[in-house]
Each structure stands twice: as C-alpha cells, then as structure tokens.
Amino acid sequence: MAKQHVNKPLSVFSIFLLYALSLSGLSFAGGPRDVEGDGTYYRWNPNQPVKFTIDQEAQFDPSLAKLVRNAFQAWADISTAALTFSDEGFLSQDINVENYESYFGIGSDNPPILPENPIIIDSNGAITDDLFGSGASSSVLGFAGPRFFNVPNREIISAWAVLNQKLTNDDTFPRVIRHELGHLLGLDHAQGFQENADQVNSWGMAVPLMYPYMLSRGPDGPITDDIAWFSWMYPTENFAVETGTIKGRVLRRSGAAFQGANVVATPVFENSDGTFRRDRREVTSVVSDFLWQGTGEYELPGLRPGKYLVSIEPIRGQFTGSSGVGPFDVRPTNFPVDFYDQNESFEEDPTLKTVVEVVAGSVVTGIDIIANEVVNDLKSLGDDDEMLYEFPEGFHFPFYGKVYS
C-alpha cells in the first residue's frame, strides 16, 4: 500500500457558519476541496464504498441516526455520480469534549487513521467551543473534511464530521448534516449566483447546499451546483454523455490571469422580442483558476443542453479561511458583474451578453472573460485590496540615476 500522509493539521476544517441576514455578522478549490499544485485533486476511490460510522449517542436516539443516514442517501441518490456508501453502524463509545482529542489523536505525532469515518454529534456544542474558543458554538454549525490522504493516488482515505446540534432545529439540522457530508466527500464551498443569496426570501432555494453560511431559507439537499461538482468528481459513464461543459479563462485588463473570480453559468430562455431571461434556479458556479494553475482557467460541468449566459462576479469578502470559496483568500473585488461577450475587452459595457449554446456530450471552449476592473481609484482601497494603476502616456520618473517610463 502506498505511504499514507496526513492531510493537514487537524485544526484546519471546512466550517459551516450561521448566516446573519445582513451578512455583517458573522479552502480549497470551488469544486473539489483539496487541490495540489499540479492541478490534481483528492477524492475517494469510487470503486469502493465510503464507510461511515455514527456517534454512539445516536444509537439511543433513532431520529438522529436516521438524519445521518438520510443525508448520505441524499448524496447517493445523485444519478450521475458513482460513489456509494457503507453504513458501519455506531461507534463503540460516545465521543464528547472529554475524549475527542485522544480519540482523534489531536496533538499527537501519530494520530489514528480511523477508516470508519466517524460522524460526531456535538449535542451541546462543547467540542466546537473547545476547538474554536468559547462561544464558537453560537455561530459554527459544524465542520468536516478529509483527515488522511493517500498522496500518490490522490485519494482520501479517512475523514470526519462534527455536527453542532446546539444551534439547530428539526428544519436546519438535516441541511447542516448534508452540507458537512459534502465536505467529507471532498467538495469545497460554492457561492453559486450571489444575487440569489442576497434575495434569500425569493431565491434561497436556488442557493447551493455548499454555500458557506446557513441561510434563513435554503435547499434540503444537493441542487444543480452541488450535483454538477459531485458528479464531476465521481462521474458515471453517462455524466459526460448527458451533460455539457463550458470552459474558458478569466483575465485581468493587463492580460494576466484573474485568480479568484466567481464564474457563473445561468440557463436562459429567449423571449418573443429576442431578449433573454435567466433561469436563476439552475445555476452552476466555479472559482477562476480553481485548479491553481496560474492561468485563470475555469470549468463549468454538468450543464443540461441549452443556452447559457456566463458571467463573473466578486466572491464575498467574508468567504475566507475555513469558510472560504476557492483557494484564494486575497482576490480582486474591484469589478462589476461582467458577462461574457464575443467582443470581449476590459473597456466594453459589462452588461453586453453573448449566449453560449451547450450540447449534450460536448465541451464549449474559449469562453474567455476580461474583467472590467476599476483602475486609478486608490481612495477606495481597503486593507489587503489591490487595484491596477495606469500612468498617463509620457509619464516617467527618475530613480537612482535612471529614468523609468
């Protein structure tokens, strides 16, 4: 067997946060969660079922065990994904704040692999508070992800999930479990189409399950964006045949690769007057340069045949660290929502649109977008922001005996 490697320090997780409606309250790849510098990513071996074992506490509460099993079933029911699961029953002990560190080997030089992939019920939030600090259980709904990798094979071999039951109710806890299992299975957070989250009362059901924050209204299970990326990681033979893909690059006005824009494909329908209306219910998204190649490339898989608009938008500033979207915590935000247009330029009207047609079994390439970045507005810069500055023609300055222009 290939040598086994620790994924990363056990203090690093994908964290699911309670959502403040104003977004003023309160990593990865934007598709696959864990990506190497060569553009490869980690996933479970699709030829073997993923084992899971439920905290002993749920053995005495059948409703809890049923929630966990139903959550795995929600991912198993995706017809274009090939991954399967094996229910290994219950842990032999209750994992709580008194014993979780020794059970997981936190702080140990040789922590146990735990191939049973434990699903821990943090009933009073004590584990969450102990790990992240007093009061964390009032905002952190759960955390999960791989624990060990087989690096040569790019395989996940062990993972865990800790579910904070303190904050949840009968409506929200199933959503929390299904979200955290998405991380356990290798998925990153997704922004989707941010306008849907901003208009949560009308469009909350169209926000991906893997959105970093718990909305007041949201889907009970995987939807279009989640299904596309789960299927991309674990495709059935029919996935590439039944769906299409859009690929391209996002570039800065300088021509350099744009890393960290949210790229969105939205289905459109043509109106009788020749205009188009978007179907915001079926959105697929990804972060530009999500495979960390320095090219600004993106891929939007799992698209149903039809016509699409492709656009870029900033990733919300709050989405960083363990609640991040994509691999870049620092990314430009000084650009508007900008649609793909066949006459792309950094000076064109960003609302101009060219429809992209997707055919089943095909890949549409060359859908490149040049961001309409704001320049020379230095007073608007905040901490860690960046902005291009264009000097006027003929500008020059002396420096240590030389003149630069």
Coordinates of C-alpha atoms in Angstrom, one line a residue:
M1 CA 0.0 0.0 0.0
A2 CA 1.2 3.5 -0.8
K3 CA 2.5 5.6 2.1
Q4 CA -0.2 7.4 3.9
H5 CA 0.2 11.1 4.6
V6 CA -1.6 13.5 7.0
N7 CA -3.8 15.8 5.1
K8 CA -3.1 19.0 7.1
P9 CA -3.1 20.0 10.8
L10 CA -6.3 18.9 12.4
S11 CA -7.1 22.4 13.4
V12 CA -8.0 23.2 9.7
F13 CA -11.5 22.4 8.6
S14 CA -14.3 23.5 6.3
I15 CA -16.6 25.4 8.7
F16 CA -20.3 26.0 8.2
L17 CA -21.5 29.2 9.8
L18 CA -24.8 30.5 11.0
Y19 CA -25.8 33.3 8.5
A20 CA -26.6 36.8 9.7
L21 CA -29.2 38.1 7.3
S22 CA -27.3 41.3 6.7
L23 CA -24.1 39.3 6.1
S24 CA -22.4 41.8 8.5
G25 CA -22.3 39.4 11.4
L26 CA -20.5 36.8 11.4
S27 CA -10.0 26.0 1.1
F28 CA -9.7 24.8 -1.2
A29 CA -10.9 25.0 -4.8
G30 CA -14.5 26.0 -5.6
G31 CA -15.4 22.5 -6.8
P32 CA -13.0 19.9 -5.3
R33 CA -12.0 20.8 -1.8
D34 CA -8.3 19.8 -1.7
V35 CA -6.1 20.5 -4.7
E36 CA -2.4 20.0 -5.3
G37 CA -0.1 22.5 -7.1
D38 CA 0.0 20.2 -10.2
G39 CA -3.8 20.7 -10.7
T40 CA -4.8 17.3 -9.4
Y41 CA -7.3 16.9 -6.6
Y42 CA -8.2 14.4 -3.9
R43 CA -11.3 12.2 -3.9
W44 CA -12.5 8.9 -2.5
N45 CA -11.8 5.8 -4.6
P46 CA -15.1 5.5 -6.5
N47 CA -14.6 1.7 -6.8
Q48 CA -15.0 1.2 -3.1
P49 CA -17.9 2.3 -0.9
V50 CA -17.1 5.1 1.6
K51 CA -17.6 3.8 5.1
F52 CA -19.3 5.8 7.8
T53 CA -19.9 5.2 11.5
I54 CA -22.3 7.2 13.6
D55 CA -21.6 8.5 17.1
Q56 CA -22.8 6.2 19.8
E57 CA -25.1 8.9 21.2
A58 CA -27.4 8.5 18.1
Q59 CA -27.8 4.8 19.0
F60 CA -30.2 5.9 21.8
D61 CA -31.9 8.5 19.6
P62 CA -33.1 6.7 16.4
S63 CA -34.2 10.0 14.9
L64 CA -30.6 11.3 14.9
A65 CA -29.3 8.1 13.2
K66 CA -32.0 8.4 10.6
L67 CA -31.0 12.0 9.8
V68 CA -27.4 11.0 9.2
R69 CA -28.4 8.0 7.1
N70 CA -30.8 10.1 5.1
A71 CA -28.1 12.7 4.5
F72 CA -25.8 10.1 3.0
Q73 CA -28.7 8.8 0.9
A74 CA -29.2 12.3 -0.5
W75 CA -25.7 12.2 -2.0
A76 CA -26.1 8.6 -3.1
D77 CA -29.3 9.4 -5.0
I78 CA -27.4 11.6 -7.5
S79 CA -27.8 9.5 -10.6
T80 CA -24.8 11.0 -12.4
A81 CA -22.4 10.2 -9.6
A82 CA -20.9 6.8 -9.0
L83 CA -19.8 7.0 -5.3
T84 CA -21.5 4.6 -2.9
F85 CA -21.6 4.3 0.9
S86 CA -21.4 1.6 3.6
D87 CA -23.2 2.1 6.9
E88 CA -20.9 0.6 9.6
G89 CA -23.4 1.2 12.4
F90 CA -22.4 3.0 15.6
L91 CA -19.1 3.8 17.3
S92 CA -18.3 1.7 20.4
Q93 CA -18.1 4.8 22.6
D94 CA -19.7 8.2 22.8
I95 CA -17.3 10.9 21.6
N96 CA -17.6 14.1 23.7
V97 CA -15.5 17.1 24.9
E98 CA -13.7 14.8 27.4
N99 CA -12.4 12.3 25.0
Y100 CA -12.4 13.6 21.4
E101 CA -8.8 14.8 21.5
S102 CA -7.5 11.4 22.5
Y103 CA -9.9 9.6 20.1
F104 CA -8.8 11.6 17.1
G105 CA -5.2 11.9 18.3
I106 CA -5.2 15.7 18.1
G107 CA -1.8 17.0 19.0
S108 CA -0.3 13.5 18.5
D109 CA 2.7 12.9 16.2
N110 CA 0.9 9.7 15.0
P111 CA -2.9 10.1 15.1
P112 CA -5.0 7.1 14.2
I113 CA -6.4 6.9 10.7
L114 CA -9.9 5.9 11.7
P115 CA -11.1 4.4 8.4
E116 CA -14.6 4.2 9.9
N117 CA -15.0 7.9 9.2
P118 CA -16.8 9.0 12.3
I119 CA -19.9 11.3 12.3
I120 CA -19.8 13.0 15.7
I121 CA -22.9 14.6 17.3
D122 CA -21.8 17.6 19.4
S123 CA -25.1 17.8 21.2
N124 CA -24.2 20.8 23.5
G125 CA -21.6 22.5 21.3
A126 CA -18.8 21.7 23.8
I127 CA -16.4 20.2 21.3
T128 CA -16.9 23.2 19.0
D129 CA -16.2 25.6 21.8
D130 CA -13.2 23.6 22.9
L131 CA -11.7 23.6 19.4
F132 CA -12.5 27.2 18.3
G133 CA -12.9 29.1 21.5
S134 CA -15.6 29.9 24.0
G135 CA -18.8 31.0 22.2
A136 CA -17.9 29.4 18.9
S137 CA -20.8 27.0 19.2
S138 CA -23.1 30.0 18.8
S139 CA -22.0 30.6 15.2
V140 CA -20.3 27.4 13.9
L141 CA -22.9 24.9 12.8
G142 CA -20.5 22.1 12.0
F143 CA -17.1 21.3 10.5
A144 CA -15.9 18.4 8.4
G145 CA -13.4 17.2 5.8
P146 CA -10.7 14.6 5.0
R147 CA -8.2 13.7 7.7
F148 CA -5.8 11.5 5.8
F149 CA -4.8 11.2 2.1
N150 CA -3.0 8.6 0.0
V151 CA -1.0 11.2 -1.7
P152 CA 0.4 9.2 -4.7
N153 CA -3.0 8.0 -5.6
R154 CA -4.7 11.4 -4.8
E155 CA -7.2 9.5 -2.7
I156 CA -9.0 10.4 0.5
I157 CA -8.7 7.5 3.0
S158 CA -10.2 9.0 6.2
A159 CA -12.5 11.8 7.1
W160 CA -14.7 13.1 9.8
A161 CA -17.6 15.4 10.5
V162 CA -18.6 17.1 13.8
L163 CA -22.2 18.4 13.9
N164 CA -23.1 21.1 16.4
Q165 CA -26.7 20.2 17.5
K166 CA -26.8 23.2 19.9
L167 CA -27.8 25.7 17.2
T168 CA -30.1 23.6 15.1
N169 CA -33.7 22.5 15.0
D170 CA -35.7 20.0 13.0
D171 CA -35.6 22.2 10.0
T172 CA -32.0 23.2 9.9
F173 CA -30.2 20.1 11.2
P174 CA -30.8 17.9 8.1
R175 CA -29.3 20.8 6.0
V176 CA -26.3 21.0 8.3
I177 CA -25.6 17.3 8.1
R178 CA -25.9 17.2 4.3
H179 CA -23.7 20.2 3.9
E180 CA -21.0 18.8 6.1
L181 CA -21.1 15.4 4.3
G182 CA -20.4 17.3 1.1
H183 CA -17.0 18.4 2.7
L184 CA -16.4 14.9 4.0
L185 CA -16.9 13.6 0.4
G186 CA -14.4 16.2 -1.0
L187 CA -16.4 19.2 -2.0
D188 CA -15.5 22.8 -1.3
H189 CA -17.9 25.7 -0.6
A190 CA -19.7 27.3 -3.5
Q191 CA -21.1 30.8 -3.9
G192 CA -23.5 30.0 -6.7
F193 CA -25.1 33.1 -8.0
Q194 CA -24.7 35.6 -5.2
E195 CA -27.8 37.6 -6.1
N196 CA -29.9 34.5 -5.1
A197 CA -28.4 34.6 -1.6
D198 CA -28.9 38.3 -1.4
Q199 CA -32.6 37.8 -2.2
V200 CA -33.0 34.8 0.1
N201 CA -36.7 35.1 0.6
S202 CA -37.4 34.7 -3.1
W203 CA -34.4 32.7 -4.2
G204 CA -32.9 30.9 -1.2
M205 CA -34.0 27.5 -2.6
A206 CA -31.7 28.2 -5.5
V207 CA -28.6 28.7 -3.4
P208 CA -26.2 25.7 -3.4
L209 CA -26.2 23.4 -0.4
M210 CA -22.5 24.0 -0.2
Y211 CA -22.9 27.8 0.3
P212 CA -20.6 28.8 3.3
Y213 CA -23.4 30.2 5.5
M214 CA -26.7 28.8 6.7
L215 CA -29.4 30.9 5.1
S216 CA -32.8 31.5 6.6
R217 CA -34.2 29.7 3.6
G218 CA -32.3 27.1 1.6
P219 CA -32.5 23.7 -0.1
D220 CA -32.8 20.5 1.9
G221 CA -30.3 18.6 -0.2
P222 CA -27.9 18.9 -3.2
I223 CA -29.1 21.1 -6.1
T224 CA -27.7 21.9 -9.5
D225 CA -24.3 23.3 -8.5
D226 CA -23.7 20.6 -5.9
I227 CA -24.8 17.8 -8.2
A228 CA -22.6 19.1 -11.0
W229 CA -19.4 19.1 -9.0
F230 CA -20.1 15.9 -7.1
S231 CA -20.7 14.2 -10.5
W232 CA -17.6 15.8 -11.9
M233 CA -15.5 14.3 -9.1
Y234 CA -17.3 10.9 -9.2
P235 CA -18.8 10.6 -12.7
T236 CA -20.9 7.8 -14.0
E237 CA -20.4 6.8 -17.6
N238 CA -23.5 8.7 -18.5
F239 CA -22.4 12.0 -16.9
A240 CA -20.3 13.3 -19.8
V241 CA -22.8 11.9 -22.4
E242 CA -25.9 13.5 -20.9
T243 CA -24.5 16.9 -20.0
G244 CA -22.2 19.5 -21.5
T245 CA -19.3 21.7 -20.2
I246 CA -18.2 25.3 -20.7
K247 CA -14.5 26.2 -20.3
G248 CA -12.5 29.4 -20.6
R249 CA -10.3 31.8 -18.8
V250 CA -10.8 34.9 -16.8
L251 CA -8.2 37.6 -17.4
R252 CA -7.4 40.9 -15.9
R253 CA -7.3 44.0 -18.1
S254 CA -3.5 43.7 -18.1
G255 CA -3.8 40.2 -19.7
A256 CA -2.7 38.4 -16.6
A257 CA -4.6 35.5 -15.2
F258 CA -7.5 36.5 -12.9
Q259 CA -7.5 34.2 -9.9
G260 CA -10.5 34.2 -7.6
A261 CA -13.5 35.5 -9.6
N262 CA -16.7 33.6 -9.2
V263 CA -17.8 32.3 -12.6
V264 CA -21.4 31.5 -13.1
A265 CA -23.4 29.7 -15.9
T266 CA -27.1 30.6 -15.9
P267 CA -29.6 29.0 -18.3
V268 CA -31.6 31.4 -20.4
F269 CA -34.8 31.4 -22.4
E270 CA -35.4 33.6 -25.4
N271 CA -38.4 35.9 -25.2
S272 CA -40.6 36.7 -28.2
D273 CA -38.8 40.1 -28.7
G274 CA -35.4 38.5 -28.9
T275 CA -34.3 39.3 -25.4
F276 CA -33.4 36.7 -22.9
R277 CA -34.4 35.9 -19.4
R278 CA -32.3 34.0 -16.9
D279 CA -33.4 30.8 -15.1
R280 CA -31.8 31.5 -11.7
R281 CA -33.0 28.1 -10.3
E282 CA -30.4 26.1 -12.3
V283 CA -27.1 27.9 -11.7
T284 CA -23.6 26.3 -11.8
S285 CA -20.5 28.1 -10.5
V286 CA -16.8 27.8 -10.0
V287 CA -13.8 29.9 -9.0
S288 CA -11.5 31.1 -11.7
D289 CA -8.1 29.2 -11.5
F290 CA -9.8 26.7 -9.2
L291 CA -7.1 24.1 -10.0
W292 CA -4.4 26.6 -9.0
Q293 CA -2.5 26.7 -12.3
G294 CA -1.9 30.4 -12.6
T295 CA -3.9 30.6 -15.9
G296 CA -7.3 31.9 -14.8
E297 CA -8.9 28.8 -16.3
Y298 CA -12.4 27.7 -15.2
E299 CA -14.7 24.9 -16.0
L300 CA -18.5 24.7 -15.6
P301 CA -19.5 21.0 -15.9
G302 CA -22.8 19.1 -15.7
L303 CA -24.8 21.5 -17.8
R304 CA -28.1 20.5 -19.3
P305 CA -28.3 21.0 -23.0
G306 CA -29.5 24.5 -23.8
K307 CA -28.5 28.2 -23.9
Y308 CA -26.5 29.9 -21.1
L309 CA -25.1 33.2 -20.1
V310 CA -21.7 33.1 -18.4
S311 CA -20.7 35.9 -16.1
I312 CA -18.1 36.7 -13.4
E313 CA -18.8 38.4 -10.0
P314 CA -16.7 39.1 -6.9
I315 CA -16.6 36.5 -4.2
R316 CA -18.0 37.9 -1.0
G317 CA -15.2 39.3 1.3
Q318 CA -16.5 37.2 4.3
F319 CA -15.8 34.0 2.4
T320 CA -12.2 33.3 3.6
G321 CA -10.3 30.7 5.6
S322 CA -12.3 27.7 6.6
S323 CA -15.5 29.3 5.3
G324 CA -13.8 30.2 2.1
V325 CA -14.9 29.8 -1.5
G326 CA -12.0 28.7 -3.7
P327 CA -8.3 28.6 -2.9
F328 CA -7.6 32.4 -2.8
D329 CA -8.2 34.3 0.4
V330 CA -6.9 37.5 -1.2
R331 CA -8.6 38.3 -4.6
P332 CA -9.6 41.4 -6.5
T333 CA -13.1 42.7 -5.9
N334 CA -13.0 46.0 -7.8
F335 CA -15.1 44.8 -10.8
P336 CA -18.8 44.6 -11.5
V337 CA -20.8 41.6 -12.6
D338 CA -19.4 41.1 -16.1
F339 CA -21.0 38.9 -18.8
Y340 CA -19.2 37.0 -21.5
D341 CA -19.5 38.8 -24.8
Q342 CA -18.0 37.7 -28.1
N343 CA -16.3 41.1 -28.4
E344 CA -14.6 40.9 -25.0
S345 CA -12.5 43.8 -23.8
F346 CA -11.8 45.4 -20.5
E347 CA -13.4 48.7 -21.7
E348 CA -16.7 47.3 -23.1
D349 CA -20.1 47.5 -21.3
P350 CA -20.0 44.6 -18.8
T351 CA -23.8 44.1 -19.3
L352 CA -23.3 43.1 -23.0
K353 CA -24.0 39.4 -23.4
T354 CA -23.4 36.6 -25.9
V355 CA -25.4 33.4 -25.4
V356 CA -23.4 30.2 -25.3
E357 CA -25.1 27.0 -26.5
V358 CA -24.4 23.7 -24.8
V359 CA -25.0 20.4 -26.4
A360 CA -25.0 17.1 -24.5
G361 CA -21.7 15.3 -24.7
S362 CA -19.8 18.4 -25.8
V363 CA -17.3 20.9 -24.3
V364 CA -17.6 24.5 -25.4
T365 CA -14.1 26.1 -25.1
G366 CA -12.7 29.6 -25.5
I367 CA -15.3 31.4 -23.4
D368 CA -12.8 33.9 -22.0
I369 CA -13.9 36.9 -20.0
I370 CA -11.8 40.1 -19.4
A371 CA -12.7 41.7 -16.1
N372 CA -13.8 45.3 -16.3
E373 CA -11.6 46.3 -13.3
V374 CA -11.8 49.7 -11.8
V375 CA -8.4 51.5 -12.1
N376 CA -6.8 54.6 -10.5
D377 CA -9.3 54.8 -7.7
L378 CA -6.8 54.4 -4.9
K379 CA -9.0 56.1 -2.3
S380 CA -11.4 53.2 -2.5
L381 CA -8.8 50.6 -1.5
G382 CA -9.2 48.8 1.8
D383 CA -6.9 46.6 3.8
D384 CA -5.4 43.8 1.6
D385 CA -7.2 45.2 -1.5
E386 CA -5.3 45.6 -4.8
M387 CA -6.0 47.7 -7.9
L388 CA -4.3 48.3 -11.2
Y389 CA -3.0 51.8 -11.7
E390 CA -2.4 53.1 -15.2
F391 CA 0.1 56.0 -15.6
P392 CA -0.7 58.7 -18.2
E393 CA 1.1 58.5 -21.5
G394 CA 4.6 60.0 -21.4
F395 CA 4.9 59.5 -17.6
H396 CA 8.4 59.0 -16.4
F397 CA 10.3 59.2 -13.1
P398 CA 14.0 59.2 -12.1
F399 CA 15.2 56.5 -9.7
Y400 CA 18.8 56.1 -8.5
G401 CA 20.3 57.7 -11.6
K402 CA 18.0 56.1 -14.1
V403 CA 14.8 57.3 -15.7
Y404 CA 11.8 54.9 -15.9
S405 CA 8.8 55.3 -18.1

